[in-house]
JSON list of C-alpha atoms in Angstrom, two decimals:
[
{"chain": "A", "resi": 80, "resn": "MET", "atom": "CA", "xyz": [0.02, 0.04, 0.05]},
{"chain": "A", "resi": 81, "resn": "SER", "atom": "CA", "xyz": [1.28, 3.50, -0.83]},
{"chain": "A", "resi": 82, "resn": "MET", "atom": "CA", "xyz": [1.85, 5.98, 1.96]},
{"chain": "A", "resi": 83, "resn": "ASP", "atom": "CA", "xyz": [-0.39, 8.71, 0.56]},
{"chain": "A", "resi": 84, "resn": "ARG", "atom": "CA", "xyz": [-3.56, 6.63, 0.47]},
{"chain": "A", "resi": 85, "resn": "GLU", "atom": "CA", "xyz": [-6.10, 6.24, 3.19]},
{"chain": "A", "resi": 86, "resn": "PRO", "atom": "CA", "xyz": [-5.46, 2.86, 4.90]},
{"chain": "A", "resi": 87, "resn": "ASP", "atom": "CA", "xyz": [-9.01, 1.62, 4.45]},
{"chain": "A", "resi": 88, "resn": "GLN", "atom": "CA", "xyz": [-9.07, 2.14, 0.63]},
{"chain": "A", "resi": 89, "resn": "PRO", "atom": "CA", "xyz": [-8.27, -0.76, -1.67]},
{"chain": "A", "resi": 90, "resn": "ASP", "atom": "CA", "xyz": [-5.11, -0.55, -3.73]},
{"chain": "A", "resi": 91, "resn": "GLN", "atom": "CA", "xyz": [-5.67, 1.29, -7.01]},
{"chain": "A", "resi": 92, "resn": "PRO", "atom": "CA", "xyz": [-3.24, 2.34, -9.69]},
{"chain": "A", "resi": 93, "resn": "ASP", "atom": "CA", "xyz": [-1.77, 5.74, -9.04]},
{"chain": "A", "resi": 94, "resn": "GLN", "atom": "CA", "xyz": [-3.86, 8.47, -10.64]},
{"chain": "A", "resi": 95, "resn": "PRO", "atom": "CA", "xyz": [-3.50, 12.25, -10.45]},
{"chain": "A", "resi": 96, "resn": "ASP", "atom": "CA", "xyz": [-5.70, 13.88, -7.89]},
{"chain": "A", "resi": 97, "resn": "GLN", "atom": "CA", "xyz": [-9.01, 14.91, -9.47]},
{"chain": "A", "resi": 98, "resn": "PRO", "atom": "CA", "xyz": [-11.96, 16.51, -7.82]},
{"chain": "A", "resi": 99, "resn": "ASP", "atom": "CA", "xyz": [-15.07, 14.38, -7.68]},
{"chain": "A", "resi": 100, "resn": "GLN", "atom": "CA", "xyz": [-17.17, 15.41, -10.69]},
{"chain": "A", "resi": 101, "resn": "PRO", "atom": "CA", "xyz": [-20.19, 13.77, -12.20]},
{"chain": "A", "resi": 102, "resn": "ASP", "atom": "CA", "xyz": [-19.61, 12.36, -15.64]},
{"chain": "A", "resi": 103, "resn": "GLN", "atom": "CA", "xyz": [-20.21, 15.00, -18.32]},
{"chain": "A", "resi": 104, "resn": "PRO", "atom": "CA", "xyz": [-19.72, 13.40, -21.64]},
{"chain": "A", "resi": 105, "resn": "ASP", "atom": "CA", "xyz": [-20.95, 16.47, -23.50]},
{"chain": "A", "resi": 106, "resn": "GLN", "atom": "CA", "xyz": [-18.40, 18.79, -21.88]},
{"chain": "A", "resi": 107, "resn": "PRO", "atom": "CA", "xyz": [-15.97, 20.15, -24.53]},
{"chain": "A", "resi": 108, "resn": "ASP", "atom": "CA", "xyz": [-12.40, 21.27, -24.13]},
{"chain": "A", "resi": 109, "resn": "ARG", "atom": "CA", "xyz": [-11.86, 24.84, -22.96]},
{"chain": "A", "resi": 110, "resn": "HIS", "atom": "CA", "xyz": [-11.90, 26.37, -26.50]},
{"chain": "A", "resi": 111, "resn": "GLY", "atom": "CA", "xyz": [-14.31, 23.97, -28.27]},
{"chain": "A", "resi": 112, "resn": "GLY", "atom": "CA", "xyz": [-17.54, 25.60, -27.23]},
{"chain": "A", "resi": 113, "resn": "GLY", "atom": "CA", "xyz": [-20.67, 23.52, -27.05]},
{"chain": "A", "resi": 114, "resn": "PRO", "atom": "CA", "xyz": [-22.85, 22.20, -24.24]},
{"chain": "A", "resi": 115, "resn": "GLN", "atom": "CA", "xyz": [-21.75, 22.42, -20.65]},
{"chain": "A", "resi": 116, "resn": "GLY", "atom": "CA", "xyz": [-24.68, 20.28, -19.41]},
{"chain": "A", "resi": 117, "resn": "PRO", "atom": "CA", "xyz": [-28.32, 21.13, -19.40]},
{"chain": "A", "resi": 118, "resn": "PRO", "atom": "CA", "xyz": [-29.21, 24.84, -19.35]},
{"chain": "A", "resi": 119, "resn": "GLY", "atom": "CA", "xyz": [-30.35, 26.23, -16.03]},
{"chain": "A", "resi": 120, "resn": "PRO", "atom": "CA", "xyz": [-33.79, 27.61, -15.39]},
{"chain": "A", "resi": 121, "resn": "GLY", "atom": "CA", "xyz": [-32.72, 30.91, -17.10]},
{"chain": "A", "resi": 122, "resn": "GLY", "atom": "CA", "xyz": [-31.76, 29.10, -20.31]},
{"chain": "A", "resi": 123, "resn": "GLY", "atom": "CA", "xyz": [-28.44, 28.56, -21.96]},
{"chain": "A", "resi": 124, "resn": "ALA", "atom": "CA", "xyz": [-26.25, 31.13, -23.70]},
{"chain": "A", "resi": 125, "resn": "ALA", "atom": "CA", "xyz": [-28.08, 30.88, -26.99]},
{"chain": "A", "resi": 126, "resn": "PHE", "atom": "CA", "xyz": [-31.43, 31.46, -25.34]},
{"chain": "A", "resi": 127, "resn": "LEU", "atom": "CA", "xyz": [-30.09, 34.42, -23.32]},
{"chain": "A", "resi": 128, "resn": "LEU", "atom": "CA", "xyz": [-28.54, 35.93, -26.48]},
{"chain": "A", "resi": 129, "resn": "ALA", "atom": "CA", "xyz": [-31.89, 35.56, -28.27]},
{"chain": "A", "resi": 130, "resn": "GLN", "atom": "CA", "xyz": [-33.83, 36.94, -25.37]},
{"chain": "A", "resi": 131, "resn": "LEU", "atom": "CA", "xyz": [-31.55, 39.94, -24.90]},
{"chain": "A", "resi": 132, "resn": "GLY", "atom": "CA", "xyz": [-31.26, 40.45, -28.63]},
{"chain": "A", "resi": 133, "resn": "ALA", "atom": "CA", "xyz": [-35.02, 40.60, -29.07]},
{"chain": "A", "resi": 134, "resn": "HIS", "atom": "CA", "xyz": [-35.39, 42.91, -26.10]},
{"chain": "A", "resi": 135, "resn": "ALA", "atom": "CA", "xyz": [-32.56, 45.23, -27.25]},
{"chain": "A", "resi": 136, "resn": "ALA", "atom": "CA", "xyz": [-33.87, 45.34, -30.81]},
{"chain": "A", "resi": 137, "resn": "GLU", "atom": "CA", "xyz": [-37.39, 46.13, -29.71]},
{"chain": "A", "resi": 138, "resn": "ARG", "atom": "CA", "xyz": [-36.18, 48.95, -27.41]},
{"chain": "A", "resi": 139, "resn": "PHE", "atom": "CA", "xyz": [-33.85, 50.36, -30.11]},
{"chain": "A", "resi": 140, "resn": "ALA", "atom": "CA", "xyz": [-36.71, 50.35, -32.65]},
{"chain": "A", "resi": 141, "resn": "GLN", "atom": "CA", "xyz": [-38.91, 52.30, -30.08]},
{"chain": "A", "resi": 142, "resn": "ARG", "atom": "CA", "xyz": [-36.11, 54.79, -29.42]},
{"chain": "A", "resi": 143, "resn": "ILE", "atom": "CA", "xyz": [-35.41, 55.53, -33.09]},
{"chain": "A", "resi": 144, "resn": "ALA", "atom": "CA", "xyz": [-39.08, 55.63, -34.03]},
{"chain": "A", "resi": 145, "resn": "GLU", "atom": "CA", "xyz": [-38.94, 59.09, -32.40]},
{"chain": "A", "resi": 146, "resn": "LEU", "atom": "CA", "xyz": [-36.51, 59.98, -35.22]},
{"chain": "A", "resi": 147, "resn": "ASP", "atom": "CA", "xyz": [-38.96, 58.53, -37.78]},
{"chain": "A", "resi": 148, "resn": "LEU", "atom": "CA", "xyz": [-36.50, 55.68, -38.60]},
{"chain": "A", "resi": 149, "resn": "THR", "atom": "CA", "xyz": [-36.65, 51.91, -38.63]},
{"chain": "A", "resi": 150, "resn": "PRO", "atom": "CA", "xyz": [-33.59, 49.93, -37.52]},
{"chain": "A", "resi": 151, "resn": "ALA", "atom": "CA", "xyz": [-32.91, 48.92, -41.14]},
{"chain": "A", "resi": 152, "resn": "GLN", "atom": "CA", "xyz": [-33.00, 52.60, -42.30]},
{"chain": "A", "resi": 153, "resn": "ALA", "atom": "CA", "xyz": [-30.63, 53.47, -39.42]},
{"chain": "A", "resi": 154, "resn": "GLY", "atom": "CA", "xyz": [-28.25, 50.72, -40.55]},
{"chain": "A", "resi": 155, "resn": "LEU", "atom": "CA", "xyz": [-28.22, 51.97, -44.12]},
{"chain": "A", "resi": 156, "resn": "LEU", "atom": "CA", "xyz": [-27.45, 55.55, -42.95]},
{"chain": "A", "resi": 157, "resn": "ARG", "atom": "CA", "xyz": [-24.61, 54.21, -40.88]},
{"chain": "A", "resi": 158, "resn": "LEU", "atom": "CA", "xyz": [-23.30, 52.17, -43.80]},
{"chain": "A", "resi": 159, "resn": "LEU", "atom": "CA", "xyz": [-23.43, 55.12, -46.15]},
{"chain": "A", "resi": 160, "resn": "VAL", "atom": "CA", "xyz": [-21.44, 57.36, -43.89]},
{"chain": "A", "resi": 161, "resn": "GLN", "atom": "CA", "xyz": [-18.76, 54.65, -43.63]},
{"chain": "A", "resi": 162, "resn": "ASN", "atom": "CA", "xyz": [-18.82, 53.90, -47.35]},
{"chain": "A", "resi": 163, "resn": "PRO", "atom": "CA", "xyz": [-20.09, 56.96, -49.37]},
{"chain": "A", "resi": 164, "resn": "GLY", "atom": "CA", "xyz": [-20.56, 56.65, -53.05]},
{"chain": "A", "resi": 165, "resn": "ARG", "atom": "CA", "xyz": [-21.18, 52.89, -53.25]},
{"chain": "A", "resi": 166, "resn": "SER", "atom": "CA", "xyz": [-23.58, 51.64, -55.86]},
{"chain": "A", "resi": 167, "resn": "GLN", "atom": "CA", "xyz": [-26.98, 50.31, -54.93]},
{"chain": "A", "resi": 168, "resn": "ARG", "atom": "CA", "xyz": [-25.86, 46.81, -56.03]},
{"chain": "A", "resi": 169, "resn": "GLU", "atom": "CA", "xyz": [-22.77, 46.99, -53.70]},
{"chain": "A", "resi": 170, "resn": "LEU", "atom": "CA", "xyz": [-24.90, 48.21, -50.78]},
{"chain": "A", "resi": 171, "resn": "ALA", "atom": "CA", "xyz": [-27.50, 45.50, -51.40]},
{"chain": "A", "resi": 172, "resn": "ASP", "atom": "CA", "xyz": [-24.71, 42.84, -51.50]},
{"chain": "A", "resi": 173, "resn": "ALA", "atom": "CA", "xyz": [-23.08, 44.25, -48.33]},
{"chain": "A", "resi": 174, "resn": "LEU", "atom": "CA", "xyz": [-26.41, 43.99, -46.47]},
{"chain": "A", "resi": 175, "resn": "GLY", "atom": "CA", "xyz": [-27.26, 40.59, -47.90]},
{"chain": "A", "resi": 176, "resn": "MET", "atom": "CA", "xyz": [-30.42, 42.08, -49.31]},
{"chain": "A", "resi": 177, "resn": "PRO", "atom": "CA", "xyz": [-31.83, 41.21, -52.76]},
{"chain": "A", "resi": 178, "resn": "PRO", "atom": "CA", "xyz": [-31.44, 44.26, -55.14]},
{"chain": "A", "resi": 179, "resn": "SER", "atom": "CA", "xyz": [-35.18, 44.14, -55.91]},
{"chain": "A", "resi": 180, "resn": "ARG", "atom": "CA", "xyz": [-35.85, 44.86, -52.24]},
{"chain": "A", "resi": 181, "resn": "PHE", "atom": "CA", "xyz": [-33.08, 47.44, -51.89]},
{"chain": "A", "resi": 182, "resn": "VAL", "atom": "CA", "xyz": [-34.27, 49.88, -54.55]},
{"chain": "A", "resi": 183, "resn": "PRO", "atom": "CA", "xyz": [-37.72, 50.64, -52.90]},
{"chain": "A", "resi": 184, "resn": "PHE", "atom": "CA", "xyz": [-35.93, 50.68, -49.49]},
{"chain": "A", "resi": 185, "resn": "ALA", "atom": "CA", "xyz": [-33.55, 53.38, -50.73]},
{"chain": "A", "resi": 186, "resn": "ASP", "atom": "CA", "xyz": [-36.36, 55.21, -52.53]},
{"chain": "A", "resi": 187, "resn": "GLY", "atom": "CA", "xyz": [-38.08, 55.96, -49.20]},
{"chain": "A", "resi": 188, "resn": "LEU", "atom": "CA", "xyz": [-34.92, 57.55, -47.75]},
{"chain": "A", "resi": 189, "resn": "GLU", "atom": "CA", "xyz": [-34.37, 59.52, -50.90]},
{"chain": "A", "resi": 190, "resn": "GLN", "atom": "CA", "xyz": [-37.95, 60.84, -50.84]},
{"chain": "A", "resi": 191, "resn": "ARG", "atom": "CA", "xyz": [-37.31, 62.09, -47.33]},
{"chain": "A", "resi": 192, "resn": "GLY", "atom": "CA", "xyz": [-34.18, 63.92, -48.42]},
{"chain": "A", "resi": 193, "resn": "LEU", "atom": "CA", "xyz": [-31.81, 61.75, -46.34]},
{"chain": "A", "resi": 194, "resn": "ILE", "atom": "CA", "xyz": [-29.84, 60.22, -49.21]},
{"chain": "A", "resi": 195, "resn": "GLU", "atom": "CA", "xyz": [-29.26, 61.03, -52.86]},
{"chain": "A", "resi": 196, "resn": "ARG", "atom": "CA", "xyz": [-28.39, 59.08, -55.91]},
{"chain": "A", "resi": 197, "resn": "ARG", "atom": "CA", "xyz": [-25.62, 60.45, -58.15]},
{"chain": "A", "resi": 198, "resn": "ARG", "atom": "CA", "xyz": [-24.43, 59.04, -61.42]},
{"chain": "A", "resi": 199, "resn": "ASN", "atom": "CA", "xyz": [-21.23, 57.09, -60.94]},
{"chain": "A", "resi": 200, "resn": "ALA", "atom": "CA", "xyz": [-18.40, 58.99, -62.60]},
{"chain": "A", "resi": 201, "resn": "GLU", "atom": "CA", "xyz": [-16.67, 55.77, -63.77]},
{"chain": "A", "resi": 202, "resn": "ASP", "atom": "CA", "xyz": [-19.80, 53.98, -65.01]},
{"chain": "A", "resi": 203, "resn": "ARG", "atom": "CA", "xyz": [-22.76, 56.16, -65.97]},
{"chain": "A", "resi": 204, "resn": "ARG", "atom": "CA", "xyz": [-25.10, 53.20, -65.86]},
{"chain": "A", "resi": 205, "resn": "LEU", "atom": "CA", "xyz": [-24.64, 52.97, -62.08]},
{"chain": "A", "resi": 206, "resn": "TYR", "atom": "CA", "xyz": [-25.88, 55.27, -59.33]},
{"chain": "A", "resi": 207, "resn": "ALA", "atom": "CA", "xyz": [-23.79, 55.99, -56.25]},
{"chain": "A", "resi": 208, "resn": "LEU", "atom": "CA", "xyz": [-25.55, 56.70, -53.03]},
{"chain": "A", "resi": 209, "resn": "HIS", "atom": "CA", "xyz": [-24.58, 59.50, -50.66]},
{"chain": "A", "resi": 210, "resn": "LEU", "atom": "CA", "xyz": [-25.93, 60.99, -47.42]},
{"chain": "A", "resi": 211, "resn": "THR", "atom": "CA", "xyz": [-27.33, 64.48, -47.80]},
{"chain": "A", "resi": 212, "resn": "ASP", "atom": "CA", "xyz": [-26.70, 67.25, -45.23]},
{"chain": "A", "resi": 213, "resn": "ARG", "atom": "CA", "xyz": [-30.13, 66.39, -43.74]},
{"chain": "A", "resi": 214, "resn": "GLY", "atom": "CA", "xyz": [-29.11, 62.71, -43.56]},
{"chain": "A", "resi": 215, "resn": "LEU", "atom": "CA", "xyz": [-25.82, 63.55, -41.84]},
{"chain": "A", "resi": 216, "resn": "ALA", "atom": "CA", "xyz": [-27.72, 65.73, -39.28]},
{"chain": "A", "resi": 217, "resn": "LEU", "atom": "CA", "xyz": [-30.14, 62.89, -38.59]},
{"chain": "A", "resi": 218, "resn": "LEU", "atom": "CA", "xyz": [-27.21, 60.46, -38.27]},
{"chain": "A", "resi": 219, "resn": "GLY", "atom": "CA", "xyz": [-25.81, 62.70, -35.52]},
{"chain": "A", "resi": 220, "resn": "ARG", "atom": "CA", "xyz": [-29.05, 62.38, -33.57]},
{"chain": "A", "resi": 221, "resn": "LEU", "atom": "CA", "xyz": [-29.09, 58.67, -34.28]},
{"chain": "A", "resi": 222, "resn": "ARG", "atom": "CA", "xyz": [-25.60, 58.25, -32.82]},
{"chain": "A", "resi": 223, "resn": "GLU", "atom": "CA", "xyz": [-26.71, 59.96, -29.58]},
{"chain": "A", "resi": 224, "resn": "THR", "atom": "CA", "xyz": [-29.73, 57.70, -29.36]},
{"chain": "A", "resi": 225, "resn": "ALA", "atom": "CA", "xyz": [-27.62, 54.56, -30.08]},
{"chain": "A", "resi": 226, "resn": "MET", "atom": "CA", "xyz": [-25.07, 55.57, -27.33]},
{"chain": "A", "resi": 227, "resn": "ALA", "atom": "CA", "xyz": [-27.89, 56.12, -24.80]},
{"chain": "A", "resi": 228, "resn": "HIS", "atom": "CA", "xyz": [-29.37, 52.69, -25.81]},
{"chain": "A", "resi": 229, "resn": "GLU", "atom": "CA", "xyz": [-25.97, 50.93, -25.40]},
{"chain": "A", "resi": 230, "resn": "GLN", "atom": "CA", "xyz": [-25.55, 52.48, -21.96]},
{"chain": "A", "resi": 231, "resn": "ASP", "atom": "CA", "xyz": [-29.09, 51.53, -20.92]},
{"chain": "A", "resi": 232, "resn": "VAL", "atom": "CA", "xyz": [-28.83, 47.89, -22.11]},
{"chain": "A", "resi": 233, "resn": "THR", "atom": "CA", "xyz": [-25.43, 47.33, -20.46]},
{"chain": "A", "resi": 234, "resn": "ARG", "atom": "CA", "xyz": [-25.67, 49.46, -17.33]},
{"chain": "A", "resi": 235, "resn": "ALA", "atom": "CA", "xyz": [-25.39, 46.33, -15.10]},
{"chain": "A", "resi": 236, "resn": "LEU", "atom": "CA", "xyz": [-21.81, 45.86, -16.38]},
{"chain": "A", "resi": 237, "resn": "ALA", "atom": "CA", "xyz": [-18.59, 47.55, -15.23]},
{"chain": "A", "resi": 238, "resn": "PRO", "atom": "CA", "xyz": [-16.59, 49.13, -18.04]},
{"chain": "A", "resi": 239, "resn": "GLU", "atom": "CA", "xyz": [-14.20, 46.16, -18.14]},
{"chain": "A", "resi": 240, "resn": "GLU", "atom": "CA", "xyz": [-17.09, 43.71, -18.27]},
{"chain": "A", "resi": 241, "resn": "HIS", "atom": "CA", "xyz": [-18.63, 45.72, -21.09]},
{"chain": "A", "resi": 242, "resn": "ALA", "atom": "CA", "xyz": [-15.42, 45.56, -23.12]},
{"chain": "A", "resi": 243, "resn": "GLN", "atom": "CA", "xyz": [-15.16, 41.80, -22.38]},
{"chain": "A", "resi": 244, "resn": "LEU", "atom": "CA", "xyz": [-18.75, 41.20, -23.44]},
{"chain": "A", "resi": 245, "resn": "ILE", "atom": "CA", "xyz": [-18.15, 43.04, -26.76]},
{"chain": "A", "resi": 246, "resn": "ALA", "atom": "CA", "xyz": [-15.02, 40.94, -27.39]},
{"chain": "A", "resi": 247, "resn": "LEU", "atom": "CA", "xyz": [-16.77, 37.62, -26.56]},
{"chain": "A", "resi": 248, "resn": "LEU", "atom": "CA", "xyz": [-19.84, 38.43, -28.67]},
{"chain": "A", "resi": 249, "resn": "GLY", "atom": "CA", "xyz": [-17.55, 39.51, -31.54]},
{"chain": "A", "resi": 250, "resn": "ARG", "atom": "CA", "xyz": [-15.77, 36.18, -31.37]},
{"chain": "A", "resi": 251, "resn": "ILE", "atom": "CA", "xyz": [-19.07, 34.27, -31.47]},
{"chain": "A", "resi": 252, "resn": "ALA", "atom": "CA", "xyz": [-20.31, 36.42, -34.36]},
{"chain": "A", "resi": 253, "resn": "ALA", "atom": "CA", "xyz": [-17.08, 35.77, -36.32]},
{"chain": "A", "resi": 254, "resn": "GLN", "atom": "CA", "xyz": [-17.33, 31.99, -35.62]},
{"chain": "A", "resi": 255, "resn": "GLN", "atom": "CA", "xyz": [-20.93, 32.13, -36.90]},
{"chain": "A", "resi": 256, "resn": "GLN", "atom": "CA", "xyz": [-19.65, 33.94, -40.03]},
{"chain": "A", "resi": 257, "resn": "LEU", "atom": "CA", "xyz": [-21.81, 36.98, -39.51]},
{"chain": "A", "resi": 258, "resn": "THR", "atom": "CA", "xyz": [-20.87, 40.16, -41.38]},
{"chain": "A", "resi": 259, "resn": "PRO", "atom": "CA", "xyz": [-19.49, 42.76, -38.88]},
{"chain": "A", "resi": 260, "resn": "GLY", "atom": "CA", "xyz": [-21.87, 45.68, -38.37]},
{"chain": "A", "resi": 261, "resn": "VAL", "atom": "CA", "xyz": [-24.64, 44.20, -40.58]},
{"chain": "A", "resi": 262, "resn": "HIS", "atom": "CA", "xyz": [-27.83, 42.84, -39.00]},
{"chain": "A", "resi": 263, "resn": "PRO", "atom": "CA", "xyz": [-28.92, 39.55, -40.63]},
{"chain": "A", "resi": 264, "resn": "GLY", "atom": "CA", "xyz": [-32.46, 40.81, -40.83]},
{"chain": "A", "resi": 265, "resn": "TYR", "atom": "CA", "xyz": [-31.78, 42.67, -44.05]},
{"chain": "A", "resi": 266, "resn": "ARG", "atom": "CA", "xyz": [-32.09, 39.40, -45.91]},
{"chain": "A", "resi": 267, "resn": "THR", "atom": "CA", "xyz": [-35.79, 39.31, -45.22]},
{"chain": "A", "resi": 268, "resn": "LEU", "atom": "CA", "xyz": [-36.50, 43.01, -45.07]},
{"chain": "A", "resi": 269, "resn": "ARG", "atom": "CA", "xyz": [-39.69, 44.24, -46.72]},
{"chain": "A", "resi": 270, "resn": "PRO", "atom": "CA", "xyz": [-39.91, 47.97, -47.65]},
{"chain": "A", "resi": 271, "resn": "ARG", "atom": "CA", "xyz": [-42.41, 49.92, -45.62]}
]
């Protein structure tokens, strides 16, 4: 009998000390992701992401409705300020939206004087989209609203936790092959 065993235990081959844990065949390695056992009463990570995502999206839509914008319109304005002069086709592709849906979507913003179509200098068959001064002014108000929304949704977190949450969610989004900064809802968007 070895000296480090309890005297009343039967002889067993030497094994490294391991805490008593129930068998968890579904438990992955540290970086593999996947199930960690059954979700608790509050749901698993995917459920919580869906729950918070739906809640945050609904609240954001309510906030920007005061600016007479939908979330999809807000996203297009943000995309245009980052990429001015892109063609309708390029923007539709970037959003994952069929061009047939994009044109009436952009028409509504143009009628409100928020964006304008200009002939593409390199290919006169194409139109380049740009924000107007009115669109830029509205985008400034939208940024303020979005910052207030971000603070409201994450106010339970310390600044370090907020940064960590963004990093973790970014990693999950990349693993799921989501386009950064583009909501997947554009694929099914219907013009209003």
